[in-house]
Tab-separated table of C-alpha atoms and ligand atoms in Angstrom:
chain	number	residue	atom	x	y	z
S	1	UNK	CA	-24.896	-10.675	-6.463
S	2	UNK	CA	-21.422	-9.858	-5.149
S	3	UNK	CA	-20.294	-9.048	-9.320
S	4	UNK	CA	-22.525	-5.965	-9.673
S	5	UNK	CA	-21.582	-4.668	-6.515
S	6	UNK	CA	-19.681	-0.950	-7.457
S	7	UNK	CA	-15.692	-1.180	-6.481
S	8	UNK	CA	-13.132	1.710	-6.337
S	9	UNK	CA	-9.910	1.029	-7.209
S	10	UNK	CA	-6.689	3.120	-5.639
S	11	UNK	CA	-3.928	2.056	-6.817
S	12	UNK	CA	-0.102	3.531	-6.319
S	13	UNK	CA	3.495	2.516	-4.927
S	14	UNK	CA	4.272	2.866	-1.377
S	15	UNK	CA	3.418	6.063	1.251
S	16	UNK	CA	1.717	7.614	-1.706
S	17	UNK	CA	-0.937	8.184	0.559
S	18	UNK	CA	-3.713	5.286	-0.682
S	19	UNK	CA	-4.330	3.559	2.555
S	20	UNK	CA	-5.247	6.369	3.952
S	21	UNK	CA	-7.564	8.067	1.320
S	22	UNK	CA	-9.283	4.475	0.253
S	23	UNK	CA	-10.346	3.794	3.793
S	24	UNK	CA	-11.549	7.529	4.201
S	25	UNK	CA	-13.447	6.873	1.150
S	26	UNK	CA	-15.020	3.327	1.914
S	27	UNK	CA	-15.990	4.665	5.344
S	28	UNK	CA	-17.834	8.008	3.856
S	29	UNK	CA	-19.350	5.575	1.314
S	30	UNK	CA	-20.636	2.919	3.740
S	31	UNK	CA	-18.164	0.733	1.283
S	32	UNK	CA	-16.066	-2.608	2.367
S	33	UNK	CA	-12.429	-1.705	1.833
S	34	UNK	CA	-9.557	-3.906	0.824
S	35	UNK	CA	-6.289	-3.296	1.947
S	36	UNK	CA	-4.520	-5.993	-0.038
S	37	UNK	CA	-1.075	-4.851	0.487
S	38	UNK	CA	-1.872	-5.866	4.077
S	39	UNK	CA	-2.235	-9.887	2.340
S	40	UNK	CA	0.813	-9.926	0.976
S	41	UNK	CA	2.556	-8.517	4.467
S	42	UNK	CA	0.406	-11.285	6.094
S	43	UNK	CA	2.357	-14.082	4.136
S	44	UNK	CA	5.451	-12.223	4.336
S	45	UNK	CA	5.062	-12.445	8.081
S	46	UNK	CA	3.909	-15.904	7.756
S	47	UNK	CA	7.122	-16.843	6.258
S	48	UNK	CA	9.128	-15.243	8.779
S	49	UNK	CA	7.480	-16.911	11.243
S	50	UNK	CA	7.352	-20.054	9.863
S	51	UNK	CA	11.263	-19.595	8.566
S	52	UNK	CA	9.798	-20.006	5.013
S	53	UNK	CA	12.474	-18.442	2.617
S	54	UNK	CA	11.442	-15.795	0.614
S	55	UNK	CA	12.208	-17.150	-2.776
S	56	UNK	CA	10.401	-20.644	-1.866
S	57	UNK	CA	7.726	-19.992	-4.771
S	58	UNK	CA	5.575	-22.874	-3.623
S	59	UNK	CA	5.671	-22.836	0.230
S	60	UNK	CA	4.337	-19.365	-0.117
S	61	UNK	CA	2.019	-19.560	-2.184
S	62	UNK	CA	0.691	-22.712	0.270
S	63	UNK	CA	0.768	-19.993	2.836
S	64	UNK	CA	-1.172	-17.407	0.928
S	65	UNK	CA	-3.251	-20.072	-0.630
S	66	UNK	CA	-4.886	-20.203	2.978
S	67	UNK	CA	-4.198	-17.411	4.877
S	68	UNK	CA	-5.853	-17.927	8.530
S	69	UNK	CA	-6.374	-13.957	8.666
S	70	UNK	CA	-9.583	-11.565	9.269
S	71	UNK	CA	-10.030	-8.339	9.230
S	72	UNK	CA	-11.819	-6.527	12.293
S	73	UNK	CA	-12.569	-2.723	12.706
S	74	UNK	CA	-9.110	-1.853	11.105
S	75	UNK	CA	-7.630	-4.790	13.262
S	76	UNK	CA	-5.732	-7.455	11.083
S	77	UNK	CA	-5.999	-10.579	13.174
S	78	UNK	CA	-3.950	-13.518	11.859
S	79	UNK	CA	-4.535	-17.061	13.781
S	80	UNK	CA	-6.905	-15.213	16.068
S	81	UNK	CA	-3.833	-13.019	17.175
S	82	UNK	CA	-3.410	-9.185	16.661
S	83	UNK	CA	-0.540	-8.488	14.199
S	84	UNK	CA	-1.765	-4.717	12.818
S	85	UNK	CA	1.159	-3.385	14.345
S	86	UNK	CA	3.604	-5.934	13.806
S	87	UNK	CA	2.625	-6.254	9.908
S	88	UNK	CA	3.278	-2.579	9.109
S	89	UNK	CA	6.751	-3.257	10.149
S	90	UNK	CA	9.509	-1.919	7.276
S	91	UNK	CA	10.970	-5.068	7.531
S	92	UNK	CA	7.484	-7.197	6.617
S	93	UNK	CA	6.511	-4.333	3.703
S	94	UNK	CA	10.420	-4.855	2.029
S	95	UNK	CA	9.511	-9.095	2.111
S	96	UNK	CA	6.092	-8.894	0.904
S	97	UNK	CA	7.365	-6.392	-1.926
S	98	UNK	CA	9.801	-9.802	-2.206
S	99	UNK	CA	7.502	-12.410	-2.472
S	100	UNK	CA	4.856	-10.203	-4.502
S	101	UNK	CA	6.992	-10.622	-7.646
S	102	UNK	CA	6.110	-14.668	-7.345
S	103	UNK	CA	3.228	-15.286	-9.933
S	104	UNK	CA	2.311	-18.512	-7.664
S	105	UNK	CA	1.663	-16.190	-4.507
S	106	UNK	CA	-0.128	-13.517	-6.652
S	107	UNK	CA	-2.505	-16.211	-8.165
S	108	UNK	CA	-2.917	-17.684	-4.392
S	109	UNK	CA	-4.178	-14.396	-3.381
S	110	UNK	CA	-6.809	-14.073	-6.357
S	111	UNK	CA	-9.705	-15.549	-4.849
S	112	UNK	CA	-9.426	-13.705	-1.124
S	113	UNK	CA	-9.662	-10.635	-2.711
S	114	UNK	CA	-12.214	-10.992	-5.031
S	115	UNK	CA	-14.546	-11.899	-2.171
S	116	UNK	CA	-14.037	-8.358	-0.442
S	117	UNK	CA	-16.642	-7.274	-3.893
S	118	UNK	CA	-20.123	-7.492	-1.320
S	119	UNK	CA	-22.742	-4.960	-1.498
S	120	UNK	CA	-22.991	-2.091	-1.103
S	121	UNK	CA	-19.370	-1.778	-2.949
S	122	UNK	CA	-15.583	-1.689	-2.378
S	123	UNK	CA	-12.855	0.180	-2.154
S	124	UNK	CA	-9.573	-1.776	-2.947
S	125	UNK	CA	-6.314	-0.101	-2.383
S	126	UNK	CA	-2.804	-2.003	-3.796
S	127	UNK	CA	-0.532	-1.906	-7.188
S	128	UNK	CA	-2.512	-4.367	-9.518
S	129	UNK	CA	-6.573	-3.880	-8.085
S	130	UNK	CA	-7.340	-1.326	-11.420
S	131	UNK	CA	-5.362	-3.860	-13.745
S	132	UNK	CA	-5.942	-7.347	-12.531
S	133	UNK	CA	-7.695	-7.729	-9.642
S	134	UNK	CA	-10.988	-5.734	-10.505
S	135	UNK	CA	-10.478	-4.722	-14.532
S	136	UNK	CA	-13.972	-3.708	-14.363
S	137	UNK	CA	-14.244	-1.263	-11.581
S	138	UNK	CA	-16.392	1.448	-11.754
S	139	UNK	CA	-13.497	4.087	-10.920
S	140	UNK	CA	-9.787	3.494	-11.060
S	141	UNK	CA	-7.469	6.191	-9.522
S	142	UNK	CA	-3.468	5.654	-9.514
S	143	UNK	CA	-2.095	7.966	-6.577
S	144	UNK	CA	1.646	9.473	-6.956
S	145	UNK	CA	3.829	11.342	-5.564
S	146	UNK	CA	7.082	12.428	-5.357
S	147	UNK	CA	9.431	10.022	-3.852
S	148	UNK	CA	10.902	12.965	-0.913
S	149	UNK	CA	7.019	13.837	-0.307
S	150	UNK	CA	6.647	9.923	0.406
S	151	UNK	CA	9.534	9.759	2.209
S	152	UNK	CA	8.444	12.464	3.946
S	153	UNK	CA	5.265	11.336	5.182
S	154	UNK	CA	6.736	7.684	6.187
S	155	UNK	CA	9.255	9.595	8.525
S	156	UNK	CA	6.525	11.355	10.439
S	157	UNK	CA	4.472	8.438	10.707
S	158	UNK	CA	7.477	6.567	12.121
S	159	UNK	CA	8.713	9.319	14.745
S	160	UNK	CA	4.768	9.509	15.639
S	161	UNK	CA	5.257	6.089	16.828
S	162	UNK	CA	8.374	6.583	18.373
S	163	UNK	CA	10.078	4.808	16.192
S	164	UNK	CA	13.477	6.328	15.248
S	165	UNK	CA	13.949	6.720	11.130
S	166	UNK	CA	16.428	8.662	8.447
S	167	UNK	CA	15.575	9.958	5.775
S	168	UNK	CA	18.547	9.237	3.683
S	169	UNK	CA	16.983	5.605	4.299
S	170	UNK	CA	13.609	5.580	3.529
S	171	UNK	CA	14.401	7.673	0.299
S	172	UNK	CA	16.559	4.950	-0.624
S	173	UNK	CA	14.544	2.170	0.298
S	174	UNK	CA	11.384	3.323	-1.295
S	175	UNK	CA	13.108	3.878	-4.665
S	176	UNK	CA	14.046	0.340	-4.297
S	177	UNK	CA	10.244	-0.663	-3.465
S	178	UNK	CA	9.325	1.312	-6.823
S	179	UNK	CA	11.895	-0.266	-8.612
S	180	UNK	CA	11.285	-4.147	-7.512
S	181	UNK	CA	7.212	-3.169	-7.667
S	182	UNK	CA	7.381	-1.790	-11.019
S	183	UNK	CA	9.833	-4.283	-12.968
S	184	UNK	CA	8.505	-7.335	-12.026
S	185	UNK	CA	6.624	-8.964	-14.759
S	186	UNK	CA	3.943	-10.595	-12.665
S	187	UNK	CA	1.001	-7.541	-12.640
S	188	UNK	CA	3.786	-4.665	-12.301
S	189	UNK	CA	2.769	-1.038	-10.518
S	190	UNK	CA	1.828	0.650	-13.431
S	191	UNK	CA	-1.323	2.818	-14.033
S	192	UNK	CA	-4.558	1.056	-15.882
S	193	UNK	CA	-4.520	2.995	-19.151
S	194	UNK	CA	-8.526	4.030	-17.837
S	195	UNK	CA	-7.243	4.843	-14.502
S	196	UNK	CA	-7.359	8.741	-13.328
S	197	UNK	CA	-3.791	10.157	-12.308
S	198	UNK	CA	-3.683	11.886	-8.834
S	199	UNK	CA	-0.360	13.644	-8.270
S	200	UNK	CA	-0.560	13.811	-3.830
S	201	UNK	CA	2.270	15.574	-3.178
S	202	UNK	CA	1.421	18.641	-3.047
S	203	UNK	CA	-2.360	18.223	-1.639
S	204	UNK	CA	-3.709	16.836	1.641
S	205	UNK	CA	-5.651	13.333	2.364
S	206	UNK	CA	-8.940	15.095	2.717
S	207	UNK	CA	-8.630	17.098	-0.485
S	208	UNK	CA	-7.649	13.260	-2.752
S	209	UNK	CA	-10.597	12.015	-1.037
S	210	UNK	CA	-12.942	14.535	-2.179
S	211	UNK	CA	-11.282	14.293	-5.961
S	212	UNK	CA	-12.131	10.446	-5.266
S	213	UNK	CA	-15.857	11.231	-4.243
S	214	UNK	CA	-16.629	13.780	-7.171
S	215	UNK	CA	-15.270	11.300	-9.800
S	216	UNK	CA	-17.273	8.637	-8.042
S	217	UNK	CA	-20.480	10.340	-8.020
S	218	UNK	CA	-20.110	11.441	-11.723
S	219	UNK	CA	-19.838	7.833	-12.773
S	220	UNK	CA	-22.706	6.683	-10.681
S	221	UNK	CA	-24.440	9.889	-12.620
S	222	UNK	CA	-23.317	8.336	-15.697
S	223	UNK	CA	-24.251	4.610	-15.087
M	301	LIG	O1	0.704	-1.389	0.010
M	301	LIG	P1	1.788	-2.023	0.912
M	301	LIG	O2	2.993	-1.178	1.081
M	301	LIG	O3	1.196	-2.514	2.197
M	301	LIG	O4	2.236	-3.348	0.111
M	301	LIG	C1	3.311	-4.147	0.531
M	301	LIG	C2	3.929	-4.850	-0.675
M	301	LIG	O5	2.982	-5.787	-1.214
M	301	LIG	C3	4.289	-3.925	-1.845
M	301	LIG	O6	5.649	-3.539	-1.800
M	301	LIG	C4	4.022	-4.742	-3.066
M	301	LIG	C5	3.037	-5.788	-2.634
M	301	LIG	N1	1.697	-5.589	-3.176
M	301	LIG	C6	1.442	-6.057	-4.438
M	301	LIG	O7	2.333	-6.543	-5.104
M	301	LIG	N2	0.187	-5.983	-4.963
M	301	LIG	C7	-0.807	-5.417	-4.258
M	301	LIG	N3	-2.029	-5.356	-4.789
M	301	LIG	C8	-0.554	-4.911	-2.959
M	301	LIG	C9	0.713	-4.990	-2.451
C-alpha cells in the first residue's frame, strides 16, 4: 500500500528555503513530510554525544542504523527527549554534512526514510530524495538560490533567535556545505535530470509553494 502512495520531492543545498516550503506544502496537502536532513543531524548529534568521531564509518552508521528518534507535531524527540532546537545547531548541520559523505551512514538511513511513503502521500525535503531516495516520485523540484540570498535568510533566522551571527561567516561556511554536499561521491546534491528548477532568491516561501502546488496538481491531472 505504502508504494503507490504520491511523494513530492524538494530537494536543494542548505537555507535554500526547502524546509520551509515542503512542510507548507505537506500541511496544505494533508501529506506526511520528511525532513531527512533532520536524520542525518540526529546521528551527528548522536556522535557528539556519544564522543563517536566523525570519520568512524561504522560506529555511525550503527548509530543511524537505529536511530531512537520520532517525530511529533514538528518536535524531533530523540530518546524520548526534545532536541528540535539543539539539532538545528550550525555546529550539528556542519557534522551531519560530515558524516553524510559516508556511504555506510547513507545506506543506514535507507530504510527510515522510505517508511515516511504512507497514504495519503509525502513530501520529502533533503539533497538525494529526487535521485535516490524516491526515483519515482510523482514531482521532483530542486530549490536554489543564490548563496548571499541564503546567507541572508540564515542570518535573520539566527538574530530572530537571538543568536548573534556574521555574515562574512555564514557566506563562507555555506559555500563550504555546497562544496562538501556536492563533491562527495556517495548520492551528491545535484538536480534529478526530471527534477523542475526553482531559482528562490528572488521570490517568497508562499509564492515556491504555490509553483509546488500547480505542478502538483497538473501531474495528478495527468496521472
Ligand atoms: O537539510 P539540512 O541542512 O538539515 O541537512 C544537514 C546535512 O545533512 C547536509 O549538509 C547534508 C546532509 N544531508 C544529506 O546528505 N542528504 C539528505 N537527504 C539530507 C541531508
Amino acid at each position: 500500500m505504502s508504494q503507490i502512495s504520491p511523494v513530492i520531492t524538494i530537494d536543494g543545498p542548505t537555507a535554500s528555503g526547502k524546509g520551509t516550503v515542503a512542510h507548507r506544502v505537506a500541511k496544505h496537502l494533508g501529506y506526511h513530510y520528511l525532513d531527512s536532513g533532520a536524520l542525518y543531524r540526529l546521528t551527528a548529534l548522536m556522535a557528539h554525544k556519544q564522543e563517536i568521531a566523525l570519520d568512524d564509518e561504522p560506529a555511525l552508521a550503527a548509530l543511524a542504523r537505529e536511530l531512537p528518534c520520532r517525530f511529533n507535531h514538528g518536535h524531533v524527540l530523540l530518546d524520548e527527549i526534545d532536541v528540535t532546537e539543539e539539532v538545528r545547531a550550525e555546529a550539528i548541520g556542519v557534522g551531519a554534512s560530515k558524516i553524510a559523505v559516508l556511504p555506510e551512514v547513507r545506506k543506514a538511513l535507507i530504510d527510515l526514510q522510505v517508511s515516511f511513503r504512507n497514504t495519503p502521500g509525502l513530501v520529502a525535503d533533503g539533497r538525494d530524495m529526487g535521485t535516490v531516495i524516491f526515483p519515482d516520485a510523482q514531482l521532483k523540484v530542486f530549490l536554489t538560490a543564490s548563496a548571499e540570498a541564503r546567507a541572508s535568510r540564515r542570518y535573520k533566522q539566527l538574530i530572530e533567535k537571538g543568536i548573534s551571527a556574521n555574515m562574512e561567516n555564514l557566506v563562507k561556511d555555506l559555500m563550504e556545505r555546497d562544496a562538501r554536499d556536492s563533491a562527495r561521491t556517495a548520492a551528491p546534491l545535484k538536480p534529478s535530470p526530471d527534477a523542475i528548477i526553482l531559482d528562490t532568491s528572488e521570490i517568497t516561501a508562499e509564492q515556491a509553494v504555490q509553483n509546488v502546488l500547480e505542478w502538483f496538481a497538473k501531474t495528478q491531472k495527468s496521472a
